PDB file of C-alpha atoms in Angstrom:
ATOM      1  CA  MET A 184      -0.120   0.054  -0.104  1.00 54.00           C
ATOM      2  CA  LYS A 185       2.842   2.557   0.596  1.00 53.00           C
ATOM      3  CA  LEU A 186       4.476   1.507  -2.303  1.00 51.00           C
ATOM      4  CA  ILE A 187       0.950   2.361  -4.023  1.00 54.00           C
ATOM      5  CA  LEU A 188       1.291   5.395  -2.387  1.00 47.00           C
ATOM      6  CA  ALA A 189       4.413   6.663  -3.403  1.00 47.00           C
ATOM      7  CA  VAL A 190       3.934   5.646  -6.866  1.00 47.00           C
ATOM      8  CA  LEU A 191       1.153   8.017  -7.174  1.00 43.00           C
ATOM      9  CA  ALA A 192       2.775  11.084  -5.021  1.00 48.00           C
ATOM     10  CA  LEU A 193       5.259  10.683  -7.928  1.00 46.00           C
ATOM     11  CA  LEU A 194       3.605  10.665 -10.723  1.00 47.00           C
ATOM     12  CA  ILE A 195       1.398  14.016  -8.860  1.00 51.00           C
ATOM     13  CA  ALA A 196       4.205  15.683  -8.562  1.00 50.00           C
ATOM     14  CA  THR A 197       6.532  15.297 -11.949  1.00 46.00           C
ATOM     15  CA  PRO A 198       5.332  17.375 -14.507  1.00 51.00           C
ATOM     16  CA  ALA A 199       3.911  15.761 -17.178  1.00 49.00           C
ATOM     17  CA  ARG A 200       5.030  16.512 -20.794  1.00 52.00           C
ATOM     18  CA  ALA A 201       2.654  16.166 -23.755  1.00 53.00           C
ATOM     19  CA  GLU A 202       5.118  15.562 -26.886  1.00 59.00           C
ATOM     20  CA  TRP A 203       9.096  14.998 -26.164  1.00 87.00           C
ATOM     21  CA  VAL A 204       9.667  15.635 -29.977  1.00 95.00           C
ATOM     22  CA  ASP A 205       9.218  19.433 -31.012  1.00 96.00           C
ATOM     23  CA  GLY A 206       9.312  20.835 -34.463  1.00 97.00           C
ATOM     24  CA  ASN A 207      12.767  21.941 -33.819  1.00 97.00           C
ATOM     25  CA  LYS A 208      14.415  18.769 -32.815  1.00 97.00           C
ATOM     26  CA  LEU A 209      12.736  16.747 -35.561  1.00 97.00           C
ATOM     27  CA  HIS A 210      14.199  19.345 -38.533  1.00 98.00           C
ATOM     28  CA  ASP A 211      17.186  18.779 -36.809  1.00 97.00           C
ATOM     29  CA  TRP A 212      17.489  15.269 -36.992  1.00 96.00           C
ATOM     30  CA  CYS A 213      16.215  15.529 -40.650  1.00 96.00           C
ATOM     31  CA  SER A 214      18.710  18.124 -41.508  1.00 94.00           C
ATOM     32  CA  SER A 215      21.844  16.104 -39.873  1.00 91.00           C
ATOM     33  CA  SER A 216      23.142  13.248 -41.961  1.00 89.00           C
ATOM     34  CA  GLY A 217      24.156  11.511 -38.772  1.00 92.00           C
ATOM     35  CA  THR A 218      21.036  11.270 -37.542  1.00 93.00           C
ATOM     36  CA  GLU A 219      18.460  10.650 -40.559  1.00 92.00           C
ATOM     37  CA  LEU A 220      17.728   7.461 -39.328  1.00 94.00           C
ATOM     38  CA  ALA A 221      15.987   9.244 -36.305  1.00 95.00           C
ATOM     39  CA  CYS A 222      14.103  11.274 -38.843  1.00 96.00           C
ATOM     40  CA  THR A 223      12.857   8.618 -41.021  1.00 96.00           C
ATOM     41  CA  THR A 224      11.840   5.995 -37.927  1.00 96.00           C
ATOM     42  CA  TYR A 225      10.044   8.906 -36.209  1.00 96.00           C
ATOM     43  CA  VAL A 226       7.744  10.072 -39.191  1.00 97.00           C
ATOM     44  CA  LEU A 227       7.061   6.627 -40.102  1.00 95.00           C
ATOM     45  CA  GLY A 228       6.026   5.524 -36.737  1.00 95.00           C
ATOM     46  CA  VAL A 229       3.853   8.670 -36.557  1.00 96.00           C
ATOM     47  CA  LEU A 230       1.999   7.440 -39.778  1.00 95.00           C
ATOM     48  CA  ASP A 231       2.331   3.893 -38.850  1.00 94.00           C
ATOM     49  CA  GLY A 232       0.569   4.979 -35.806  1.00 93.00           C
ATOM     50  CA  SER A 233      -2.382   7.209 -37.643  1.00 92.00           C
ATOM     51  CA  TYR A 234      -4.455   7.053 -40.338  1.00 92.00           C
ATOM     52  CA  LEU A 235      -3.266   9.112 -42.612  1.00 94.00           C
ATOM     53  CA  LYS A 236      -2.002   7.971 -46.078  1.00 95.00           C
ATOM     54  CA  THR A 237       0.387   8.464 -48.585  1.00 95.00           C
ATOM     55  CA  PRO A 238       0.618   6.923 -52.193  1.00 95.00           C
ATOM     56  CA  GLU A 239       1.155   3.217 -52.249  1.00 94.00           C
ATOM     57  CA  ARG A 240       4.825   3.417 -53.981  1.00 95.00           C
ATOM     58  CA  ALA A 241       6.037   6.178 -52.004  1.00 95.00           C
ATOM     59  CA  THR A 242       9.043   5.226 -50.030  1.00 96.00           C
ATOM     60  CA  ALA A 243      10.392   5.737 -46.441  1.00 95.00           C
ATOM     61  CA  GLY A 244      12.720   8.428 -48.401  1.00 94.00           C
ATOM     62  CA  GLN A 245      10.037  10.407 -50.248  1.00 96.00           C
ATOM     63  CA  VAL A 246       7.859  10.400 -47.117  1.00 97.00           C
ATOM     64  CA  LYS A 247      11.077  12.014 -45.180  1.00 96.00           C
ATOM     65  CA  ASP A 248      11.307  14.285 -47.884  1.00 97.00           C
ATOM     66  CA  VAL A 249       7.840  15.548 -47.671  1.00 97.00           C
ATOM     67  CA  ILE A 250       8.393  16.417 -44.044  1.00 98.00           C
ATOM     68  CA  LYS A 251      11.948  18.014 -44.094  1.00 97.00           C
ATOM     69  CA  LYS A 252      10.791  20.214 -47.137  1.00 98.00           C
ATOM     70  CA  TYR A 253       7.425  21.026 -45.259  1.00 98.00           C
ATOM     71  CA  LEU A 254       9.822  22.176 -41.427  1.00 98.00           C
ATOM     72  CA  ARG A 255      11.969  23.928 -43.975  1.00 97.00           C
ATOM     73  CA  ASP A 256       9.028  25.923 -45.485  1.00 98.00           C
ATOM     74  CA  HIS A 257       7.057  26.356 -41.990  1.00 98.00           C
ATOM     75  CA  PRO A 258       9.876  27.588 -39.311  1.00 97.00           C
ATOM     76  CA  GLU A 259       6.775  28.999 -37.852  1.00 97.00           C
ATOM     77  CA  ASN A 260       5.290  26.526 -36.636  1.00 97.00           C
ATOM     78  CA  ARG A 261       8.311  24.132 -35.405  1.00 97.00           C
ATOM     79  CA  ASP A 262       7.786  24.806 -31.913  1.00 96.00           C
ATOM     80  CA  PHE A 263       4.308  22.548 -32.486  1.00 96.00           C
ATOM     81  CA  PRO A 264       4.506  18.930 -31.508  1.00 96.00           C
ATOM     82  CA  ALA A 265       6.659  16.892 -34.128  1.00 97.00           C
ATOM     83  CA  SER A 266       3.455  14.395 -34.647  1.00 96.00           C
ATOM     84  CA  LEU A 267       1.098  17.133 -36.034  1.00 96.00           C
ATOM     85  CA  LEU A 268       3.912  18.873 -38.199  1.00 97.00           C
ATOM     86  CA  VAL A 269       4.035  15.043 -39.883  1.00 97.00           C
ATOM     87  CA  SER A 270       0.272  14.825 -39.972  1.00 96.00           C
ATOM     88  CA  LEU A 271       0.346  18.185 -41.248  1.00 96.00           C
ATOM     89  CA  ALA A 272       2.977  17.726 -44.020  1.00 97.00           C
ATOM     90  CA  VAL A 273       1.253  14.370 -45.150  1.00 97.00           C
ATOM     91  CA  VAL A 274      -1.977  16.260 -45.620  1.00 95.00           C
ATOM     92  CA  ASP A 275      -0.564  19.287 -47.140  1.00 96.00           C
ATOM     93  CA  ALA A 276       1.442  16.934 -49.671  1.00 97.00           C
ATOM     94  CA  TRP A 277      -1.353  14.273 -50.370  1.00 96.00           C
ATOM     95  CA  PRO A 278      -4.517  16.044 -49.689  1.00 94.00           C
ATOM     96  CA  THR A 279      -6.592  14.041 -52.138  1.00 92.00           C
ATOM     97  CA  LEU A 280      -5.558  11.363 -50.451  1.00 93.00           C
ATOM     98  CA  ASN A 281      -6.331  12.156 -47.023  1.00 91.00           C
ATOM     99  CA  THR A 282      -9.364  13.988 -47.228  1.00 85.00           C
ATOM    100  CA  PRO A 283     -12.489  12.723 -45.674  1.00 82.00           C
ATOM    101  CA  LYS A 284     -14.932  10.802 -48.286  1.00 77.00           C
ATOM    102  CA  LYS A 285     -18.860  12.258 -47.831  1.00 72.00           C
TER     103      LYS A 285
END
C-alpha cells in the first residue's frame, strides 16, 4: 500500500509532458546526416500510428523528404509537436488521399 501511495505521489508531483519531440528537434534530426535515421524512424512511427495515407508506391525516403520540405518551408510552426507537423505535411502533400469521404 505504501508503494502505491509513493508511486501516486511521484506521478502527481512530476510535471507531465505531452510531446517529447517538437518540430525543432525533428528538423534537426532530418537536417543532419548523422541523425536522418532518427528522422525517418520517427516519421514512419507517426504515420504507422495514424490514419493518414501516402501514395502506395511512396518510399520512406520520399515521405521523409516531404516532411523535411514542410519543416524547412514553415519554420514558424516548429514549436508545435512533431507528430502534428508530420500530419500537416502529409495532408499538405497528399490532400486527396487524406480528405474525408462524404
